[in-house]
Amino acid sequence: MLPRRRRCTTIAGILLLATATGCGGQQHAAPSPRAVNASEANELANVRFLNLTAGGAQVGAQLDEGGSQLAITGWVDWKKELLYAAFHPPGQTDPSRTGLLQCTPGGLGIRAAASAAAPPLPVPTDGWNYRAYSSTATVDLMCQMVLQLNSDRPDNASLLQQSGAYWLSQQRLGSATVDVIQGPAATGQPTPAPGQGTIRYWIDTQNGKLLRLQAKLGATTTFSTFDFTYGTVPAIDTLPPLQAPASSGP
């Protein structure tokens, strides 16, 4: 069983997974980027709380690995802290880079698959390789970031306003109007200029849900893009080596 790692507990903490060193919606005319106002800070502060309230979402991602890309399709269950997905190079079926992954806060499992357009259910139980998280591998950073997009309470909106969060634009994403907000500076890091940050939240202005996340992971200099579709998440079994250790009690 892999050791359980301590979870990141703030929006600013998630920035530690995205360093300075996509797929976009339809943009229309908007004012210049500026510091978030109180309403926009509240939107950002509620993102992780609303994710936990929703329970989970379907995930579609284009993961930039610094010169190559992986397409990722699957589900995240924020209540179980579980990500289960298929991956493959966009438009390719290279068997060496096609497979399944399952992630929990304690680590991840990877399994080869001849065809991985979508993760099969039930979860296959054989052929998995397990490991603890690397501090540099893009896939590992992606898993940790997606799992950390939940909280049992809103973040502190006032602190987000003071930490360098910027409203960048308002855009259309499908049928939704979204505020695109640059995340605040990571703790102890200088505040990047508007448009120069490493993470962007695309937040539905009607219901406050996070519809898209863009992040520069690790040493990459281009954004990986994650789209979230909220709804019923299928029952997904956590692979035994990735399950959290049972509590020993008081």
Tab-separated table of C-alpha atoms in Angstrom, residues 124-213:
chain	number	residue	atom	x	y	z
A	124	PRO	CA	-9.557	-3.948	-14.600
A	125	THR	CA	-7.772	-5.510	-11.638
A	126	ASP	CA	-4.696	-6.951	-13.372
A	127	GLY	CA	-1.666	-5.500	-15.100
A	128	TRP	CA	-1.232	-2.385	-12.970
A	129	ASN	CA	2.089	-0.836	-11.951
A	130	TYR	CA	2.013	1.325	-8.829
A	131	ARG	CA	4.294	4.065	-7.584
A	132	ALA	CA	4.459	7.039	-5.278
A	133	TYR	CA	4.290	10.513	-6.800
A	134	SER	CA	7.296	12.108	-8.446
A	135	SER	CA	7.854	15.808	-7.822
A	136	THR	CA	8.627	16.463	-11.493
A	137	ALA	CA	6.587	14.112	-13.717
A	138	THR	CA	3.793	16.006	-15.460
A	139	VAL	CA	1.245	13.199	-15.109
A	140	ASP	CA	1.929	13.030	-11.364
A	141	LEU	CA	1.484	16.785	-10.961
A	142	MET	CA	-1.741	16.607	-12.956
A	143	CYS	CA	-3.160	13.871	-10.713
A	144	GLN	CA	-2.354	15.769	-7.525
A	145	MET	CA	-3.741	19.051	-8.839
A	146	VAL	CA	-7.078	17.572	-9.988
A	147	LEU	CA	-7.555	15.688	-6.714
A	148	GLN	CA	-6.851	18.830	-4.705
A	149	LEU	CA	-9.660	20.772	-6.386
A	150	ASN	CA	-11.990	20.092	-3.462
A	151	SER	CA	-12.522	21.418	0.039
A	152	ASP	CA	-15.123	21.032	2.774
A	153	ARG	CA	-15.347	24.821	3.104
A	154	PRO	CA	-14.785	27.878	0.881
A	155	ASP	CA	-11.328	29.415	0.706
A	156	ASN	CA	-10.757	32.849	2.230
A	157	ALA	CA	-11.945	35.349	-0.386
A	158	SER	CA	-10.244	38.305	1.317
A	159	LEU	CA	-6.882	36.550	1.279
A	160	LEU	CA	-7.320	35.666	-2.381
A	161	GLN	CA	-7.836	39.354	-3.160
A	162	GLN	CA	-4.624	40.171	-1.307
A	163	SER	CA	-2.587	37.378	-2.943
A	164	GLY	CA	-2.511	38.566	-6.543
A	165	ALA	CA	-5.539	36.943	-8.184
A	166	TYR	CA	-6.529	38.698	-11.423
A	167	TRP	CA	-9.684	38.777	-13.520
A	168	LEU	CA	-8.438	38.300	-17.097
A	169	SER	CA	-11.557	38.254	-19.265
A	170	GLN	CA	-15.137	37.119	-19.657
A	171	GLN	CA	-15.705	34.519	-22.346
A	172	ARG	CA	-18.245	32.086	-23.753
A	173	LEU	CA	-17.531	28.391	-23.214
A	174	GLY	CA	-20.219	26.366	-24.920
A	175	SER	CA	-23.506	27.839	-23.708
A	176	ALA	CA	-21.983	29.269	-20.521
A	177	THR	CA	-20.533	32.684	-19.735
A	178	VAL	CA	-17.351	32.331	-17.693
A	179	ASP	CA	-15.015	34.587	-15.770
A	180	VAL	CA	-11.388	33.685	-16.511
A	181	ILE	CA	-9.413	34.291	-13.331
A	182	GLN	CA	-5.669	33.995	-12.894
A	183	GLY	CA	-4.929	32.198	-9.651
A	184	PRO	CA	-3.082	33.950	-6.826
A	185	ALA	CA	0.629	33.677	-6.227
A	186	ALA	CA	1.795	30.546	-4.440
A	187	THR	CA	2.779	31.108	-0.832
A	188	GLY	CA	6.178	32.780	-0.662
A	189	GLN	CA	6.323	33.435	-4.421
A	190	PRO	CA	6.233	36.842	-6.173
A	191	THR	CA	2.936	37.834	-7.766
A	192	PRO	CA	3.027	37.341	-11.562
A	193	ALA	CA	1.737	40.087	-13.827
A	194	PRO	CA	-1.778	39.716	-15.269
A	195	GLY	CA	-1.725	37.084	-17.988
A	196	GLN	CA	1.662	35.747	-16.852
A	197	GLY	CA	0.457	33.377	-14.145
A	198	THR	CA	0.622	29.588	-14.298
A	199	ILE	CA	-3.011	28.720	-13.573
A	200	ARG	CA	-6.364	29.997	-14.846
A	201	TYR	CA	-9.844	29.162	-13.594
A	202	TRP	CA	-12.785	29.361	-15.998
A	203	ILE	CA	-15.777	29.818	-13.682
A	204	ASP	CA	-19.438	29.738	-14.731
A	205	THR	CA	-20.920	33.130	-13.797
A	206	GLN	CA	-24.355	31.575	-13.206
A	207	ASN	CA	-23.596	28.681	-10.859
A	208	GLY	CA	-19.972	29.230	-9.827
A	209	LYS	CA	-18.756	25.853	-11.122
A	210	LEU	CA	-15.292	25.364	-12.545
A	211	LEU	CA	-15.801	24.466	-16.207
A	212	ARG	CA	-12.179	24.652	-17.313
A	213	LEU	CA	-8.775	24.799	-15.680
